Coordinates of N, CA and C in Angstrom, one line a residue:
V1 N -9.1 22.8 -6.2 CA -9.1 21.5 -5.7 C -8.0 21.0 -5.4
S2 N -7.6 20.2 -4.2 CA -6.1 19.9 -3.5 C -5.7 18.9 -4.5
Q3 N -4.9 18.7 -5.0 CA -4.1 17.3 -5.7 C -3.5 16.5 -4.7
S4 N -4.1 15.8 -4.2 CA -3.2 14.9 -3.0 C -2.7 13.6 -3.6
R5 N -1.4 13.7 -3.4 CA -0.4 12.9 -3.8 C 0.6 12.0 -2.6
Y6 N 0.8 11.2 -2.7 CA 1.9 10.4 -1.9 C 2.2 9.4 -2.0
S7 N 3.9 9.4 -1.6 CA 4.9 8.1 -2.1 C 5.2 7.8 -0.6
V8 N 5.2 7.0 -0.4 CA 5.5 6.3 1.2 C 6.5 5.0 0.6
Y9 N 7.3 4.6 1.5 CA 7.9 3.1 1.8 C 8.6 2.6 3.0
Q10 N 8.9 1.4 3.3 CA 9.1 0.8 4.2 C 10.9 1.1 4.4
S11 N 11.2 1.3 5.7 CA 12.9 1.6 5.6 C 13.2 0.6 6.6
S12 N 12.4 -0.8 7.2 CA 13.0 -1.6 7.9 C 12.2 -2.5 8.1
N13 N 12.8 -4.0 7.7 CA 11.9 -4.9 7.5 C 10.5 -5.1 8.8
Q14 N 9.9 -5.7 8.4 CA 8.7 -5.8 9.3 C 8.4 -7.8 9.6
S15 N 8.1 -8.3 10.7 CA 8.1 -9.6 11.0 C 6.8 -9.9 10.8
I16 N 6.2 -11.0 10.3 CA 4.8 -11.3 10.1 C 4.3 -12.6 10.3
T17 N 3.4 -12.8 11.2 CA 3.3 -14.1 11.5 C 2.5 -15.0 10.4
A18 N 2.6 -16.3 10.5 CA 2.2 -17.1 9.3 C 0.8 -16.9 9.5
S19 N 0.1 -17.0 8.1 CA -1.4 -17.4 8.0 C -1.8 -16.0 8.7
T20 N -1.7 -14.7 9.0 CA -2.1 -13.5 9.8 C -1.9 -12.6 8.9
W21 N -3.6 -12.1 8.7 CA -3.0 -10.8 7.8 C -2.7 -9.3 8.7
T22 N -1.5 -8.9 8.4 CA -1.1 -7.7 9.2 C -1.0 -6.5 8.5
K23 N -1.0 -5.3 8.7 CA -1.1 -4.0 8.2 C 0.6 -3.7 8.1
I24 N 0.6 -3.4 7.2 CA 2.3 -3.2 6.6 C 2.4 -2.0 7.0
V25 N 3.8 -1.4 7.6 CA 3.8 -0.3 8.1 C 4.9 0.3 7.4
F26 N 4.7 1.7 6.9 CA 5.8 2.3 6.2 C 6.1 3.7 7.2
Q27 N 7.5 3.4 7.2 CA 8.2 4.7 8.1 C 8.6 5.9 7.1
V28 N 8.7 5.7 6.0 CA 9.3 6.8 5.3 C 8.6 7.7 4.3
E29 N 8.3 8.7 4.4 CA 7.4 9.5 3.3 C 8.2 10.4 2.2
D30 N 8.3 9.7 1.2 CA 9.1 10.9 -0.1 C 8.2 12.0 0.1
F31 N 7.1 12.0 -0.2 CA 6.2 13.1 -0.2 C 4.8 12.8 0.0
D32 N 3.9 13.8 0.6 CA 2.6 13.7 0.9 C 1.9 15.1 1.0
T33 N 1.7 15.5 -0.4 CA 1.1 16.9 -0.8 C 0.2 17.8 -0.1
A34 N -0.9 16.7 0.4 CA -1.9 17.3 1.3 C -2.2 16.3 2.9
N35 N -1.2 16.0 3.3 CA -1.1 15.5 4.7 C -1.7 14.6 4.8
N36 N -2.0 14.0 4.1 CA -3.2 12.8 4.1 C -2.9 11.5 4.2
F37 N -1.5 11.3 4.7 CA -0.6 10.0 4.9 C -0.3 9.9 6.5
S38 N -0.5 9.1 7.6 CA -0.2 9.0 8.6 C -0.7 7.8 9.4
S39 N 0.6 7.2 10.2 CA 0.3 5.6 10.5 C -0.2 4.5 9.5
S40 N 0.7 5.0 8.5 CA 0.4 4.1 7.3 C -1.0 3.7 7.1
R41 N -1.9 4.7 7.0 CA -3.1 4.9 6.5 C -2.8 6.3 5.6
F42 N -3.8 5.9 4.5 CA -3.9 7.2 3.7 C -5.6 7.5 3.8
T43 N -5.6 8.7 4.4 CA -7.1 9.5 4.8 C -7.1 10.8 3.9
P44 N -7.8 10.9 2.6 CA -7.6 12.0 1.8 C -8.9 12.6 2.0
T45 N -8.6 13.8 2.4 CA -9.8 14.9 2.7 C -10.8 15.7 1.4
T46 N -10.4 15.2 0.3 CA -10.8 15.4 -1.0 C -11.7 14.3 -1.5
P47 N -13.1 14.2 -2.1 CA -13.6 13.6 -2.4 C -13.2 13.1 -3.7
G48 N -13.0 11.9 -4.2 CA -12.9 11.9 -5.6 C -12.6 10.2 -5.7
Y49 N -12.0 10.0 -7.1 CA -11.5 8.8 -7.5 C -9.8 8.7 -7.2
Y50 N -9.2 8.0 -6.2 CA -7.6 8.0 -6.3 C -7.1 6.4 -6.8
N51 N -5.8 7.2 -8.0 CA -5.3 6.1 -8.3 C -4.2 5.7 -7.5
V52 N -4.0 3.9 -6.7 CA -3.2 3.9 -5.7 C -2.5 2.4 -6.0
T53 N -1.1 2.3 -5.3 CA -0.8 1.3 -6.4 C 0.3 0.8 -4.9
A54 N 0.4 -0.4 -4.4 CA 1.4 -0.8 -3.7 C 2.2 -2.1 -4.0
G55 N 3.4 -1.7 -3.4 CA 4.1 -3.7 -4.0 C 5.0 -4.0 -2.3
V56 N 4.7 -5.3 -2.2 CA 5.5 -5.8 -1.1 C 6.3 -6.8 -1.3
Q57 N 7.5 -6.8 -1.0 CA 8.3 -7.9 -1.1 C 8.8 -8.7 0.3
M58 N 8.6 -9.9 0.4 CA 8.7 -10.5 1.5 C 9.7 -12.0 1.1
S59 N 10.2 -12.7 2.2 CA 11.0 -13.5 2.0 C 10.5 -14.7 1.7
D60 N 9.5 -15.2 1.9 CA 8.5 -16.4 1.5 C 7.4 -16.1 0.8
A61 N 6.7 -17.0 0.3 CA 5.7 -16.8 -0.6 C 4.2 -16.4 0.5
F62 N 3.8 -15.2 0.0 CA 2.6 -14.5 0.8 C 1.3 -14.0 -0.2
A63 N 0.6 -13.1 0.4 CA -0.6 -12.4 0.1 C -0.6 -11.1 0.2
V64 N -1.1 -10.4 -0.7 CA -1.1 -8.6 -0.2 C -2.5 -8.2 -0.5
A65 N -2.7 -7.3 0.3 CA -4.3 -6.8 -0.1 C -4.1 -5.6 0.4
L66 N -5.0 -4.8 -0.6 CA -5.6 -3.4 -0.3 C -6.7 -3.3 0.4
Y67 N -6.7 -2.7 1.5 CA -8.1 -2.2 2.7 C -8.5 -1.1 2.4
K68 N -10.0 -1.0 2.5 CA -10.7 0.3 2.5 C -11.5 0.1 3.7
N69 N -11.0 1.2 4.8 CA -12.3 1.2 6.0 C -12.3 -0.4 6.6
G70 N -10.9 -1.1 6.6 CA -10.9 -2.0 7.4 C -11.1 -3.2 6.8
S71 N -11.5 -3.0 5.6 CA -12.2 -4.4 4.6 C -11.3 -4.8 3.4
V72 N -11.2 -5.7 2.9 CA -10.4 -6.0 1.5 C -11.5 -5.8 0.7
I73 N -10.6 -4.8 -0.6 CA -11.7 -4.4 -1.5 C -10.4 -5.0 -2.8
K74 N -9.0 -5.1 -2.8 CA -8.3 -5.6 -4.2 C -7.4 -6.6 -3.3
Y75 N -7.2 -8.0 -4.1 CA -5.7 -8.8 -3.9 C -4.9 -8.3 -4.8
G76 N -3.5 -8.8 -4.4 CA -2.4 -8.1 -5.3 C -2.1 -9.3 -6.3
V77 N -1.2 -9.3 -7.4 CA -0.6 -9.9 -8.4 C 0.8 -10.2 -8.2
Y78 N 1.1 -11.8 -8.1 CA 2.6 -11.6 -7.8 C 3.6 -11.6 -9.1
I79 N 4.4 -11.0 -9.0 CA 5.3 -10.5 -10.2 C 6.7 -11.3 -10.3
N80 N 6.7 -12.0 -11.0 CA 7.9 -12.8 -11.5 C 9.2 -12.0 -11.7
V81 N 10.0 -11.4 -10.9 CA 11.1 -11.0 -11.5 C 12.4 -11.9 -11.1
V82 N 13.3 -12.4 -12.3 CA 13.9 -13.0 -11.9 C 15.5 -11.7 -12.1
S83 N 16.3 -11.5 -10.7 CA 17.3 -10.4 -10.7 C 18.1 -10.5 -9.3
Q84 N 19.0 -10.3 -9.4 CA 19.9 -10.4 -8.1 C 19.5 -9.7 -7.0
T85 N 18.6 -8.8 -7.3 CA 18.1 -8.0 -6.0 C 16.6 -8.1 -6.0
L86 N 15.8 -8.9 -6.6 CA 14.9 -9.2 -6.6 C 14.7 -10.8 -6.6
A87 N 15.4 -11.4 -5.7 CA 15.7 -12.8 -5.6 C 14.2 -13.4 -4.7
A88 N 13.7 -12.6 -3.9 CA 12.2 -13.2 -3.2 C 10.8 -12.1 -4.0
P89 N 10.0 -13.2 -3.7 CA 8.8 -12.8 -4.3 C 8.4 -11.5 -3.9
L90 N 7.9 -10.7 -5.2 CA 7.1 -9.1 -5.0 C 5.7 -9.2 -5.6
I91 N 5.1 -8.8 -4.7 CA 3.6 -8.6 -5.0 C 3.3 -7.3 -5.0
V92 N 2.0 -7.0 -6.2 CA 1.7 -5.7 -6.3 C 0.1 -5.9 -6.4
V93 N 0.0 -4.6 -6.0 CA -1.5 -4.4 -5.9 C -1.9 -2.8 -6.4
T94 N -2.5 -2.5 -7.3 CA -3.1 -1.3 -8.0 C -4.6 -1.2 -8.3
S95 N -5.2 0.2 -8.0 CA -6.7 0.1 -8.3 C -7.2 1.6 -8.2
L96 N -8.2 2.0 -8.7 CA -8.7 3.3 -8.9 C -10.0 3.0 -7.7
V97 N -9.8 3.5 -7.0 CA -10.8 3.5 -5.8 C -11.7 4.8 -5.0
Y98 N -12.8 5.1 -5.0 CA -13.5 6.3 -4.5 C -13.2 6.2 -3.3
M99 N -13.2 7.4 -2.6 CA -13.0 7.6 -1.3 C -13.4 9.1 -1.3
N100 N -14.3 9.1 0.3 CA -15.7 10.1 0.5 C -14.7 11.6 0.8
G101 N -13.6 11.2 1.0 CA -12.9 12.6 1.7 C -13.2 13.0 3.4
T102 N -14.4 12.4 4.0 CA -14.3 12.4 5.2 C -14.5 11.4 6.0
G103 N -13.7 10.5 5.8 CA -13.3 9.4 6.7 C -12.8 8.0 6.1
D104 N -13.0 8.2 5.1 CA -12.5 6.8 4.2 C -10.9 6.9 4.2
Y105 N -10.8 5.4 4.1 CA -9.0 5.3 4.7 C -8.6 4.2 3.6
L106 N -7.3 4.2 3.3 CA -6.6 2.5 2.6 C -5.7 2.6 3.5
E107 N -5.2 1.1 3.4 CA -3.6 0.6 4.2 C -3.6 -1.1 3.3
I108 N -2.6 -1.2 3.4 CA -2.1 -2.4 2.9 C -1.8 -3.6 4.0
Y109 N -2.3 -4.5 3.6 CA -1.5 -5.7 4.4 C -1.3 -6.9 4.1
A110 N -0.9 -7.9 4.5 CA 0.0 -8.8 3.8 C -0.2 -10.4 4.9
S111 N -0.1 -11.2 4.5 CA -0.3 -12.5 5.0 C 0.7 -13.8 4.3
P112 N 1.6 -14.1 4.8 CA 2.5 -15.4 4.5 C 2.2 -16.7 4.7
G113 N 2.5 -17.5 3.8 CA 2.2 -19.0 4.5 C 3.1 -19.3 5.5
V114 N 4.1 -18.8 5.8 CA 5.1 -19.4 7.1 C 5.6 -17.9 7.7
N115 N 6.2 -18.0 8.6 CA 6.5 -16.9 9.5 C 7.9 -16.2 8.7
S116 N 7.3 -15.0 8.3 CA 8.3 -14.3 7.3 C 8.5 -13.0 7.8
S117 N 9.1 -12.0 6.8 CA 9.6 -10.6 7.2 C 9.4 -9.9 5.7
T118 N 9.0 -8.6 6.0 CA 9.2 -7.9 4.5 C 10.4 -7.4 4.1
I119 N 10.8 -7.2 3.0 CA 12.2 -6.7 2.9 C 11.9 -5.2 2.4
A120 N 12.5 -4.4 3.3 CA 12.4 -3.3 3.1 C 13.0 -2.4 2.0
G121 N 12.7 -1.3 1.8 CA 13.2 -0.4 0.4 C 12.2 0.2 -0.2
T122 N 12.8 1.5 -0.8 CA 11.8 2.2 -1.4 C 11.6 1.6 -2.8
T123 N 12.4 0.8 -3.4 CA 11.6 0.3 -4.5 C 10.9 -1.3 -4.2
V124 N 10.8 -1.8 -3.3 CA 10.2 -3.1 -3.0 C 8.9 -3.2 -2.2
T125 N 9.1 -2.2 -1.0 CA 8.2 -2.3 -0.3 C 7.4 -0.8 -0.1
Y126 N 6.5 -0.6 -0.9 CA 6.1 1.1 -1.1 C 4.8 0.9 -1.3
F127 N 4.0 2.4 -1.4 CA 2.5 2.5 -1.5 C 2.5 3.9 -1.8
N128 N 1.7 4.3 -2.9 CA 1.2 5.8 -3.3 C 0.4 5.7 -4.2
G129 N -0.1 7.0 -4.4 CA -1.3 7.1 -4.8 C -1.4 8.9 -5.2
F130 N -2.7 9.0 -5.9 CA -2.8 10.2 -6.2 C -4.4 10.7 -6.8
L131 N -4.9 11.8 -6.7 CA -6.4 11.8 -6.6 C -6.3 12.0 -8.3
A132 N -7.0 11.0 -8.7 CA -7.1 10.8 -10.3 C -8.3 12.0 -11.2
R133 N -9.4 11.9 -10.1 CA -10.6 12.8 -10.9 C -11.3 13.1 -9.7
V134 N -12.1 14.1 -9.4 CA -13.0 14.7 -8.8 C -14.2 14.3 -9.0
P135 N -15.3 13.7 -8.4 CA -16.6 13.1 -9.0 C -17.1 14.3 -9.6

């Protein structure tokens, strides 16, 4: 069984309009062992249960969601981190998700309360996952 693993991050800030769910764009792949990540979307070709995690940092208050096949399946949790490098809110969403291997896909979306921008970087706006178990 192909052991799909991926880790991507955002290398440049992304502007997002207030009260609008917007897909987060990830420009850099740390790795993508099965070539299942493209166009900021994870589409595995092996059916199974995938452990996925994403973090998004933004300059103002906002919400983050994990979307499967175009619909919300999980909302993120605000992480209150007080440090010089994480002065803005960071929201993390994580889940174990069943993927059928024949078209299911995952994406990350965010929606701020006011016009805002993500804060790019490998440690703050990222999306990763791995095949945890085959059915």
